[in-house]
């Protein structure tokens, strides 16, 4: 029914995913194919399971006691919930930006170098290179090059969020998950992050949760609409916003509820 | 009287009561401090820290050996209890949700409430008897047992206060638990953990009872951790109950020395572990 991407372009293939917090079910039979090098936006009212779904993609839900999952999530054809998958390796490939900027309480430099160091890069020159490249890609280099060794918590909220993106890019992930990355930011910082996201699309597969439908319309190629733990509809963003197939989608995007 | 005036009055009375309570709580504290300084200061001199104790009537006696002994005892206690206590604290905060965690917590709480002489006797039967003699080592171990619960529980609390976002941020970058705890959580909690250690040090620095049955005390300079060793609180105890005014003066100065030692260790630790550039908070 939906204009789904071609099979060869699919990066993440989710089939009949159900998730339970203890006895409470939060996701119901979610099936979706996420295109590589595209931006997929997840929209829906509060509590509908967007964050929960996003966190299944890098198995962050594993950290919550009592979570149970059925169905499959394939990334490049491999089911990440199969027992042999190394979660640490998965999270390196599938990175995440959180709603509230969460730079570590260390210097700007150490924040960006954190991932590479964890994964074994010791060489000072190489680290310098990675830090500069990542900060440049996150459009933060000009603002921070003179204060690399200052505490990251001294940056503004918008800068902190871009730092978190830089920190993520430093481990060279393939997929970037973003959970309402601009909801704690002012309009100007939001705009900068949106530009950045559009820029990053060329090299990464991006899935972004947003409450802001204008944002979804502005940045994303595909949009998925969630309601009460179900995926109601997924389509090309322009299609979904102009010709929603489902009555519930239409009600939501026209602001009739939610 | 209107409701408003009534409420204002109650508010005012509550404020005054709180202030009075605070003052009442603080008065004994300052009183003790000022009293110790007042009584101890007259005996304070350089030789007090460089000389061995002298018989009564002989001028120039000091507590050099006891000061050094106390430092050695506390050093042994810290060396033993800090790694173990911090390890236990990490375990409790990161993995200690189950039954076993509760058990460890319970043991720590019981231990921290145990009378120190009991801990002393425990070490006496466990270390002093098999090794056939009092020793600095056994004294240090007794103090370590007393310090450990404080360090463990305060470490646990400090680690729990580290925001979940930082842990998640680290894990989401592909770090494992150990890396996350070691590189993000621990550094963020560093100051709090240090405070816990300092509380432990301050507590055991003045302990006397457990040392009577372990370190025993000595009139000589420390020579080996396997021999009895002098400690300031022991020396203070001996002098304080003596009938000689010159020894009693020395006891007061010893008490002042204890306060100064705790203060000094506190300052040194804070300077060594102060915020390096780049570290937040
Ligand atoms: N750790 C948890 N334990 C139990 N239930 C949870 C947990 N996290 C989320 N839920 C429940 O799962 C459902 C989906 O929550 P989720 O956070 O995924 O929604 P969301 O779409 O991201 O909402 P929002 O837009 O407000 O962020 C909600 O009913 C929520 O109460
Ligand atoms: Mg959410």
PDB file of C-alpha atoms in Angstrom, chain B residues 116-135 138-139 141-142 209-216:
ATOM      1  CA  UNK B 116      34.720   0.033  67.173  1.00  0.00           C
ATOM      2  CA  UNK B 117      36.048  -2.070  70.051  1.00  0.00           C
ATOM      3  CA  UNK B 118      34.181  -5.035  68.571  1.00  0.00           C
ATOM      4  CA  UNK B 119      35.971  -4.494  65.279  1.00  0.00           C
ATOM      5  CA  UNK B 120      39.216  -4.239  67.235  1.00  0.00           C
ATOM      6  CA  UNK B 121      38.599  -7.566  68.958  1.00  0.00           C
ATOM      7  CA  UNK B 122      37.658  -9.110  65.613  1.00  0.00           C
ATOM      8  CA  UNK B 123      41.010  -8.113  64.151  1.00  0.00           C
ATOM      9  CA  UNK B 124      42.692  -9.138  67.388  1.00  0.00           C
ATOM     10  CA  UNK B 125      41.485 -12.724  67.035  1.00  0.00           C
ATOM     11  CA  UNK B 126      41.950 -12.770  63.281  1.00  0.00           C
ATOM     12  CA  UNK B 127      45.349 -11.084  62.932  1.00  0.00           C
ATOM     13  CA  UNK B 128      47.016 -10.359  66.257  1.00  0.00           C
ATOM     14  CA  UNK B 129      46.627 -13.855  67.706  1.00  0.00           C
ATOM     15  CA  UNK B 130      47.796 -15.800  64.642  1.00  0.00           C
ATOM     16  CA  UNK B 131      50.692 -13.392  64.106  1.00  0.00           C
ATOM     17  CA  UNK B 132      51.559 -13.658  67.780  1.00  0.00           C
ATOM     18  CA  UNK B 133      51.826  -9.960  68.522  1.00  0.00           C
ATOM     19  CA  UNK B 134      50.421  -6.478  68.303  1.00  0.00           C
ATOM     20  CA  UNK B 135      51.367  -4.659  65.126  1.00  0.00           C
ATOM     21  CA  UNK B 138      46.671  -5.164  62.577  1.00  0.00           C
ATOM     22  CA  UNK B 139      45.873  -1.624  63.723  1.00  0.00           C
ATOM     23  CA  UNK B 141      43.402  -3.349  59.236  1.00  0.00           C
ATOM     24  CA  UNK B 142      41.070  -2.616  62.144  1.00  0.00           C
ATOM     25  CA  UNK B 209      39.557   1.583  71.438  1.00  0.00           C
ATOM     26  CA  UNK B 210      40.330  -0.739  68.508  1.00  0.00           C
ATOM     27  CA  UNK B 211      43.983   0.334  68.574  1.00  0.00           C
ATOM     28  CA  UNK B 212      44.412  -0.737  72.186  1.00  0.00           C
ATOM     29  CA  UNK B 213      43.978  -4.359  71.149  1.00  0.00           C
ATOM     30  CA  UNK B 214      45.814  -4.112  67.814  1.00  0.00           C
ATOM     31  CA  UNK B 215      48.458  -1.391  67.385  1.00  0.00           C
ATOM     32  CA  UNK B 216      48.928  -1.293  71.166  1.00  0.00           C
TER      33      UNK B 216
END
